[in-house]
PDB file of C-alpha atoms in Angstrom:
ATOM      1  CA  GLU A  15      -1.753   1.421  -6.397  1.00  0.00           C
ATOM      2  CA  VAL A  16      -3.109  -0.367  -3.343  1.00  0.00           C
ATOM      3  CA  ARG A  17      -5.110   1.970  -1.113  1.00  0.00           C
ATOM      4  CA  LEU A  18      -6.709   1.181   2.223  1.00  0.00           C
ATOM      5  CA  LEU A  19      -8.704   3.905   3.933  1.00  0.00           C
ATOM      6  CA  GLU A  20      -9.987   3.286   7.446  1.00  0.00           C
ATOM      7  CA  SER A  21     -12.817   5.239   9.048  1.00  0.00           C
ATOM      8  CA  GLY A  22     -15.232   5.008  11.952  1.00  0.00           C
ATOM      9  CA  GLY A  23     -12.895   5.654  14.855  1.00  0.00           C
ATOM     10  CA  GLY A  24     -13.712   8.115  17.593  1.00  0.00           C
ATOM     11  CA  LEU A  25     -14.463   8.575  21.278  1.00  0.00           C
ATOM     12  CA  VAL A  26     -16.683   6.000  22.951  1.00  0.00           C
ATOM     13  CA  GLN A  27     -17.553   5.284  26.565  1.00  0.00           C
ATOM     14  CA  PRO A  28     -16.544   2.015  28.226  1.00  0.00           C
ATOM     15  CA  GLY A  29     -19.100  -0.627  27.324  1.00  0.00           C
ATOM     16  CA  GLY A  30     -19.963   1.129  24.077  1.00  0.00           C
ATOM     17  CA  SER A  31     -19.720   0.030  20.465  1.00  0.00           C
ATOM     18  CA  LEU A  32     -18.068   1.230  17.266  1.00  0.00           C
ATOM     19  CA  ARG A  33     -17.979  -0.049  13.701  1.00  0.00           C
ATOM     20  CA  LEU A  34     -14.781   0.480  11.761  1.00  0.00           C
ATOM     21  CA  SER A  35     -14.683   0.427   7.970  1.00  0.00           C
ATOM     22  CA  CYS A  36     -11.813   0.026   5.537  1.00  0.00           C
ATOM     23  CA  ALA A  37     -12.382   1.040   1.921  1.00  0.00           C
ATOM     24  CA  ALA A  38     -10.041  -0.799  -0.433  1.00  0.00           C
ATOM     25  CA  SER A  39      -9.014   0.151  -3.946  1.00  0.00           C
ATOM     26  CA  GLY A  40      -6.329  -0.633  -6.491  1.00  0.00           C
ATOM     27  CA  PHE A  41      -6.648  -4.422  -6.308  1.00  0.00           C
ATOM     28  CA  THR A  42      -9.231  -7.205  -6.589  1.00  0.00           C
ATOM     29  CA  PHE A  43     -10.480  -7.026  -3.016  1.00  0.00           C
ATOM     30  CA  SER A  44     -12.360 -10.325  -2.984  1.00  0.00           C
ATOM     31  CA  SER A  45      -9.196 -12.267  -3.814  1.00  0.00           C
ATOM     32  CA  TYR A  46      -7.270 -11.235  -0.710  1.00  0.00           C
ATOM     33  CA  ALA A  47      -7.361 -12.088   2.956  1.00  0.00           C
ATOM     34  CA  MET A  48      -7.533  -9.033   5.189  1.00  0.00           C
ATOM     35  CA  SER A  49      -6.667  -8.258   8.795  1.00  0.00           C
ATOM     36  CA  TRP A  50      -7.093  -5.678  11.517  1.00  0.00           C
ATOM     37  CA  VAL A  51      -4.039  -4.825  13.613  1.00  0.00           C
ATOM     38  CA  ARG A  52      -4.011  -2.304  16.454  1.00  0.00           C
ATOM     39  CA  GLN A  53      -1.439  -0.171  18.205  1.00  0.00           C
ATOM     40  CA  ALA A  54      -2.102   1.354  21.611  1.00  0.00           C
ATOM     41  CA  PRO A  55      -0.579   4.832  22.103  1.00  0.00           C
ATOM     42  CA  GLY A  56       3.187   4.523  22.404  1.00  0.00           C
ATOM     43  CA  LYS A  57       3.036   0.734  22.252  1.00  0.00           C
ATOM     44  CA  GLY A  58       3.779  -2.028  19.780  1.00  0.00           C
ATOM     45  CA  LEU A  59       1.633  -3.789  17.224  1.00  0.00           C
ATOM     46  CA  ALA A  60      -1.018  -6.377  18.095  1.00  0.00           C
ATOM     47  CA  TRP A  61      -2.980  -8.552  15.685  1.00  0.00           C
ATOM     48  CA  VAL A  62      -6.739  -8.362  16.222  1.00  0.00           C
ATOM     49  CA  SER A  63      -8.542 -10.370  13.553  1.00  0.00           C
ATOM     50  CA  SER A  64      -8.316 -11.777  10.031  1.00  0.00           C
ATOM     51  CA  ILE A  65     -10.781 -12.854   7.365  1.00  0.00           C
ATOM     52  CA  SER A  66     -10.096 -15.117   4.407  1.00  0.00           C
ATOM     53  CA  GLY A  67     -10.699 -13.858   0.910  1.00  0.00           C
ATOM     54  CA  ILE A  68     -11.779 -17.237  -0.392  1.00  0.00           C
ATOM     55  CA  ASP A  69     -14.218 -18.745   2.082  1.00  0.00           C
ATOM     56  CA  GLY A  70     -14.687 -15.843   4.479  1.00  0.00           C
ATOM     57  CA  GLY A  71     -13.230 -17.784   7.379  1.00  0.00           C
ATOM     58  CA  THR A  72     -12.608 -15.565  10.409  1.00  0.00           C
ATOM     59  CA  TYR A  73      -9.989 -15.581  13.152  1.00  0.00           C
ATOM     60  CA  TYR A  74      -9.692 -13.548  16.345  1.00  0.00           C
ATOM     61  CA  ALA A  75      -7.256 -12.729  19.108  1.00  0.00           C
ATOM     62  CA  ASP A  76      -8.446 -14.115  22.440  1.00  0.00           C
ATOM     63  CA  SER A  77      -8.630 -10.582  23.827  1.00  0.00           C
ATOM     64  CA  VAL A  78     -11.425  -9.637  21.414  1.00  0.00           C
ATOM     65  CA  LYS A  79     -13.163 -12.970  20.772  1.00  0.00           C
ATOM     66  CA  GLY A  80     -16.871 -12.716  21.452  1.00  0.00           C
ATOM     67  CA  ARG A  81     -16.807  -8.903  21.402  1.00  0.00           C
ATOM     68  CA  PHE A  82     -15.459  -8.045  17.944  1.00  0.00           C
ATOM     69  CA  THR A  83     -16.737  -9.259  14.580  1.00  0.00           C
ATOM     70  CA  ILE A  84     -14.804  -8.964  11.331  1.00  0.00           C
ATOM     71  CA  SER A  85     -16.694  -9.009   8.053  1.00  0.00           C
ATOM     72  CA  ARG A  86     -16.355  -7.942   4.447  1.00  0.00           C
ATOM     73  CA  ASP A  87     -18.579  -6.758   1.620  1.00  0.00           C
ATOM     74  CA  ASN A  88     -16.814  -7.753  -1.577  1.00  0.00           C
ATOM     75  CA  SER A  89     -19.377  -5.887  -3.706  1.00  0.00           C
ATOM     76  CA  ARG A  90     -18.374  -2.649  -1.970  1.00  0.00           C
ATOM     77  CA  ASN A  91     -14.661  -3.493  -1.562  1.00  0.00           C
ATOM     78  CA  THR A  92     -14.989  -2.812   2.132  1.00  0.00           C
ATOM     79  CA  LEU A  93     -13.740  -4.485   5.299  1.00  0.00           C
ATOM     80  CA  PHE A  94     -15.485  -3.996   8.635  1.00  0.00           C
ATOM     81  CA  LEU A  95     -14.782  -4.464  12.325  1.00  0.00           C
ATOM     82  CA  GLN A  96     -17.775  -4.341  14.667  1.00  0.00           C
ATOM     83  CA  MET A  97     -16.503  -3.669  18.174  1.00  0.00           C
ATOM     84  CA  ASN A  98     -18.815  -4.185  21.169  1.00  0.00           C
ATOM     85  CA  SER A  99     -18.302  -3.989  24.935  1.00  0.00           C
ATOM     86  CA  LEU A 100     -15.298  -1.739  24.492  1.00  0.00           C
ATOM     87  CA  SER A 101     -12.889  -1.237  27.371  1.00  0.00           C
ATOM     88  CA  VAL A 102     -10.005   1.148  27.944  1.00  0.00           C
ATOM     89  CA  GLU A 103      -7.656  -1.656  26.896  1.00  0.00           C
ATOM     90  CA  ASP A 104      -9.149  -1.465  23.395  1.00  0.00           C
ATOM     91  CA  ALA A 105      -8.024   2.135  22.870  1.00  0.00           C
ATOM     92  CA  ALA A 106      -5.611   2.181  19.941  1.00  0.00           C
ATOM     93  CA  VAL A 107      -5.014   3.094  16.349  1.00  0.00           C
ATOM     94  CA  TYR A 108      -6.660   0.380  14.274  1.00  0.00           C
ATOM     95  CA  TYR A 109      -5.053  -0.485  10.951  1.00  0.00           C
ATOM     96  CA  CYS A 110      -6.555  -2.585   8.217  1.00  0.00           C
ATOM     97  CA  ALA A 111      -4.074  -4.564   6.175  1.00  0.00           C
ATOM     98  CA  ARG A 112      -4.090  -6.678   3.046  1.00  0.00           C
ATOM     99  CA  HIS A 113      -2.390 -10.047   2.916  1.00  0.00           C
ATOM    100  CA  LEU A 114       0.154 -11.002   0.276  1.00  0.00           C
ATOM    101  CA  TYR A 115       2.409 -14.063   0.127  1.00  0.00           C
ATOM    102  CA  GLY A 116       0.840 -15.450   3.265  1.00  0.00           C
ATOM    103  CA  ASP A 117       0.647 -12.467   5.579  1.00  0.00           C
ATOM    104  CA  VAL A 118      -0.136  -8.792   6.161  1.00  0.00           C
ATOM    105  CA  GLU A 119       1.604  -6.615   3.623  1.00  0.00           C
ATOM    106  CA  ALA A 120      -0.101  -3.294   2.753  1.00  0.00           C
ATOM    107  CA  TRP A 121      -1.457  -1.137   5.577  1.00  0.00           C
ATOM    108  CA  GLY A 122      -3.887   1.745   5.759  1.00  0.00           C
ATOM    109  CA  GLN A 123      -3.198   4.976   7.635  1.00  0.00           C
ATOM    110  CA  GLY A 124      -5.198   3.848  10.665  1.00  0.00           C
ATOM    111  CA  THR A 125      -8.181   5.152  12.607  1.00  0.00           C
ATOM    112  CA  LEU A 126      -7.982   6.140  16.280  1.00  0.00           C
ATOM    113  CA  VAL A 127     -10.336   4.610  18.828  1.00  0.00           C
ATOM    114  CA  THR A 128     -10.487   6.318  22.215  1.00  0.00           C
ATOM    115  CA  VAL A 129     -12.338   4.677  25.085  1.00  0.00           C
ATOM    116  CA  SER A 130     -13.031   6.997  27.964  1.00  0.00           C
ATOM    117  CA  SER A 131     -15.833   8.153  30.224  1.00  0.00           C
TER     118      SER A 131
ATOM    119  CA  ASP B  13       0.722 -18.114  22.053  1.00  0.00           C
ATOM    120  CA  VAL B  14       4.075 -17.893  20.279  1.00  0.00           C
ATOM    121  CA  VAL B  15       6.279 -15.321  21.971  1.00  0.00           C
ATOM    122  CA  MET B  16       8.516 -13.267  19.690  1.00  0.00           C
ATOM    123  CA  THR B  17      11.563 -11.793  21.404  1.00  0.00           C
ATOM    124  CA  GLN B  18      13.592  -9.088  19.684  1.00  0.00           C
ATOM    125  CA  SER B  19      17.017  -7.799  20.601  1.00  0.00           C
ATOM    126  CA  PRO B  20      18.252  -5.236  21.048  1.00  0.00           C
ATOM    127  CA  LEU B  21      15.253  -3.044  21.832  1.00  0.00           C
ATOM    128  CA  SER B  22      17.264   0.092  21.082  1.00  0.00           C
ATOM    129  CA  LEU B  23      19.903   0.312  18.377  1.00  0.00           C
ATOM    130  CA  PRO B  24      21.942   3.495  17.899  1.00  0.00           C
ATOM    131  CA  VAL B  25      23.821   3.267  14.612  1.00  0.00           C
ATOM    132  CA  THR B  26      26.248   5.396  12.631  1.00  0.00           C
ATOM    133  CA  LEU B  27      25.229   6.427   9.135  1.00  0.00           C
ATOM    134  CA  GLY B  28      26.761   4.115   6.587  1.00  0.00           C
ATOM    135  CA  GLN B  29      27.423   1.363   9.101  1.00  0.00           C
ATOM    136  CA  PRO B  30      25.663  -2.003   9.257  1.00  0.00           C
ATOM    137  CA  ALA B  31      22.907  -2.880  11.706  1.00  0.00           C
ATOM    138  CA  SER B  32      21.437  -6.185  12.815  1.00  0.00           C
ATOM    139  CA  ILE B  33      18.263  -7.074  14.723  1.00  0.00           C
ATOM    140  CA  SER B  34      17.572 -10.503  16.186  1.00  0.00           C
ATOM    141  CA  CYS B  35      14.138 -12.105  16.560  1.00  0.00           C
ATOM    142  CA  ARG B  36      13.586 -15.402  18.370  1.00  0.00           C
ATOM    143  CA  SER B  37      10.333 -17.338  18.565  1.00  0.00           C
ATOM    144  CA  SER B  38       9.224 -19.612  21.387  1.00  0.00           C
ATOM    145  CA  GLN B  39       8.214 -22.313  18.862  1.00  0.00           C
ATOM    146  CA  SER B  40       9.339 -23.328  15.430  1.00  0.00           C
ATOM    147  CA  LEU B  41       7.803 -21.183  12.712  1.00  0.00           C
ATOM    148  CA  VAL B  42       7.895 -23.874  10.033  1.00  0.00           C
ATOM    149  CA  TYR B  43       4.324 -24.375   8.792  1.00  0.00           C
ATOM    150  CA  SER B  44       2.850 -27.644   7.535  1.00  0.00           C
ATOM    151  CA  ASP B  45       3.233 -26.417   3.930  1.00  0.00           C
ATOM    152  CA  GLY B  46       6.997 -26.147   4.431  1.00  0.00           C
ATOM    153  CA  ASN B  47       7.046 -22.361   4.503  1.00  0.00           C
ATOM    154  CA  THR B  48       8.241 -20.239   7.414  1.00  0.00           C
ATOM    155  CA  TYR B  49       5.963 -17.237   7.884  1.00  0.00           C
ATOM    156  CA  LEU B  50       8.333 -14.751   9.472  1.00  0.00           C
ATOM    157  CA  ASN B  51       7.918 -11.119   8.459  1.00  0.00           C
ATOM    158  CA  TRP B  52       9.771  -7.894   9.196  1.00  0.00           C
ATOM    159  CA  PHE B  53       8.081  -4.487   9.325  1.00  0.00           C
ATOM    160  CA  GLN B  54       9.425  -0.945   9.480  1.00  0.00           C
ATOM    161  CA  GLN B  55       7.459   1.848  11.146  1.00  0.00           C
ATOM    162  CA  ARG B  56       8.908   5.292  10.567  1.00  0.00           C
ATOM    163  CA  PRO B  57       7.930   8.037  13.029  1.00  0.00           C
ATOM    164  CA  GLY B  58       4.318   9.076  12.514  1.00  0.00           C
ATOM    165  CA  GLN B  59       3.707   6.539   9.750  1.00  0.00           C
ATOM    166  CA  SER B  60       1.913   3.237   9.283  1.00  0.00           C
ATOM    167  CA  PRO B  61       3.988   0.067   9.307  1.00  0.00           C
ATOM    168  CA  ARG B  62       5.462  -1.149   6.044  1.00  0.00           C
ATOM    169  CA  ARG B  63       6.456  -4.721   5.381  1.00  0.00           C
ATOM    170  CA  LEU B  64      10.075  -5.175   4.319  1.00  0.00           C
ATOM    171  CA  ILE B  65      10.565  -8.944   4.349  1.00  0.00           C
ATOM    172  CA  TYR B  66       8.216 -11.940   4.095  1.00  0.00           C
ATOM    173  CA  LYS B  67       8.870 -15.663   4.551  1.00  0.00           C
ATOM    174  CA  VAL B  68      12.197 -14.992   6.298  1.00  0.00           C
ATOM    175  CA  SER B  69      14.222 -13.626   3.408  1.00  0.00           C
ATOM    176  CA  ASN B  70      12.041 -12.284   0.579  1.00  0.00           C
ATOM    177  CA  ARG B  71      12.076  -8.520   0.070  1.00  0.00           C
ATOM    178  CA  ASP B  72       8.788  -6.838  -0.726  1.00  0.00           C
ATOM    179  CA  SER B  73       8.515  -4.738  -3.863  1.00  0.00           C
ATOM    180  CA  GLY B  74      10.345  -1.426  -3.601  1.00  0.00           C
ATOM    181  CA  VAL B  75      12.393  -2.385  -0.548  1.00  0.00           C
ATOM    182  CA  PRO B  76      16.051  -1.384  -0.949  1.00  0.00           C
ATOM    183  CA  ASP B  77      18.482  -4.256  -1.248  1.00  0.00           C
ATOM    184  CA  ARG B  78      20.422  -3.036   1.784  1.00  0.00           C
ATOM    185  CA  PHE B  79      17.705  -4.817   3.808  1.00  0.00           C
ATOM    186  CA  SER B  80      18.059  -8.582   4.115  1.00  0.00           C
ATOM    187  CA  GLY B  81      16.460 -11.277   6.225  1.00  0.00           C
ATOM    188  CA  SER B  82      17.808 -14.641   7.248  1.00  0.00           C
ATOM    189  CA  GLY B  83      17.264 -17.447   9.704  1.00  0.00           C
ATOM    190  CA  SER B  84      15.329 -20.641  10.236  1.00  0.00           C
ATOM    191  CA  GLY B  85      13.244 -22.483  12.791  1.00  0.00           C
ATOM    192  CA  THR B  86      13.179 -20.157  15.785  1.00  0.00           C
ATOM    193  CA  ASP B  87      16.061 -17.781  15.133  1.00  0.00           C
ATOM    194  CA  PHE B  88      15.873 -14.910  12.653  1.00  0.00           C
ATOM    195  CA  THR B  89      17.816 -11.775  11.759  1.00  0.00           C
ATOM    196  CA  LEU B  90      17.157  -8.541   9.885  1.00  0.00           C
ATOM    197  CA  LYS B  91      20.272  -6.822   8.565  1.00  0.00           C
ATOM    198  CA  ILE B  92      20.758  -3.369   7.120  1.00  0.00           C
ATOM    199  CA  SER B  93      24.026  -3.329   5.213  1.00  0.00           C
ATOM    200  CA  ARG B  94      24.566   0.438   5.364  1.00  0.00           C
ATOM    201  CA  VAL B  95      22.185   2.503   7.468  1.00  0.00           C
ATOM    202  CA  GLU B  96      20.716   5.607   5.887  1.00  0.00           C
ATOM    203  CA  ALA B  97      18.900   8.477   7.601  1.00  0.00           C
ATOM    204  CA  GLU B  98      15.534   7.276   6.241  1.00  0.00           C
ATOM    205  CA  ASP B  99      15.937   3.961   8.085  1.00  0.00           C
ATOM    206  CA  VAL B 100      15.205   5.587  11.447  1.00  0.00           C
ATOM    207  CA  GLY B 101      12.151   4.046  13.069  1.00  0.00           C
ATOM    208  CA  VAL B 102      10.907   0.959  14.877  1.00  0.00           C
ATOM    209  CA  TYR B 103      11.328  -2.502  13.382  1.00  0.00           C
ATOM    210  CA  TYR B 104       9.037  -5.410  14.249  1.00  0.00           C
ATOM    211  CA  CYS B 105       9.201  -9.085  13.486  1.00  0.00           C
ATOM    212  CA  MET B 106       5.907 -10.947  13.204  1.00  0.00           C
ATOM    213  CA  GLN B 107       5.076 -14.623  12.864  1.00  0.00           C
ATOM    214  CA  GLY B 108       2.153 -15.757  10.738  1.00  0.00           C
ATOM    215  CA  THR B 109       2.620 -19.512  11.147  1.00  0.00           C
ATOM    216  CA  HIS B 110       0.580 -19.956  14.305  1.00  0.00           C
ATOM    217  CA  LEU B 111      -2.648 -18.320  15.433  1.00  0.00           C
ATOM    218  CA  PRO B 112      -2.761 -15.843  16.986  1.00  0.00           C
ATOM    219  CA  ARG B 113      -0.276 -13.935  14.883  1.00  0.00           C
ATOM    220  CA  THR B 114       2.230 -12.326  17.218  1.00  0.00           C
ATOM    221  CA  PHE B 115       4.712  -9.468  16.968  1.00  0.00           C
ATOM    222  CA  GLY B 116       8.019  -8.800  18.630  1.00  0.00           C
ATOM    223  CA  GLN B 117       8.284  -5.850  21.012  1.00  0.00           C
ATOM    224  CA  GLY B 118       9.960  -3.668  18.405  1.00  0.00           C
ATOM    225  CA  THR B 119      13.514  -2.391  17.987  1.00  0.00           C
ATOM    226  CA  LYS B 120      14.036   1.354  17.799  1.00  0.00           C
ATOM    227  CA  VAL B 121      16.752   2.301  15.320  1.00  0.00           C
ATOM    228  CA  GLU B 122      18.218   5.757  15.717  1.00  0.00           C
ATOM    229  CA  ILE B 123      21.237   7.579  14.363  1.00  0.00           C
ATOM    230  CA  LYS B 124      24.142   8.185  16.731  1.00  0.00           C
TER     231      LYS B 124
END
């Protein structure tokens, strides 16, 4: 069974940083591309970033480029999202998701990021 | 960015009746490999999203066959042949052909 377990969310002040983690199990992690998708309270879904499983190529939404960094540790079956210079617009539930047949398929339960002074 | 426009945004349905959601993209979603990366997701209240359909019309494992996807180019449809109580939630289309990936606004399905 595919399992994705996010952690690292919490309350941070504007301008602060957080590092999200996503522990994967039930599949060969290194073989799959992964993404982060977020959902602001009461809003829709927004893609944040993706990382290839093969060459580690990374991709970002313009809204987070230069502030967020996606990475993976295939030896620990873990996906990361380093988030710097956070603003209130970044407050959301952050989901990690595995790709299958070309796009995001399995999702974790999400971790809540709150940005407030 | 590719804009994904869903309609309707709210869909009251009667149990056992069909339902249909439209999704239109501002650009063609045909990729250079010939595939069309159009996905449909269901998000039940309080839950994470779940993918139902990938590449326009392929059901993911475990998805009931009352869900079907169709369309091409810029015009796509998700159909539920007979709505059941467990189908209540918000449905999103998402394109994976162009970066950045973009989602529709979501369609809220509720029982009349």
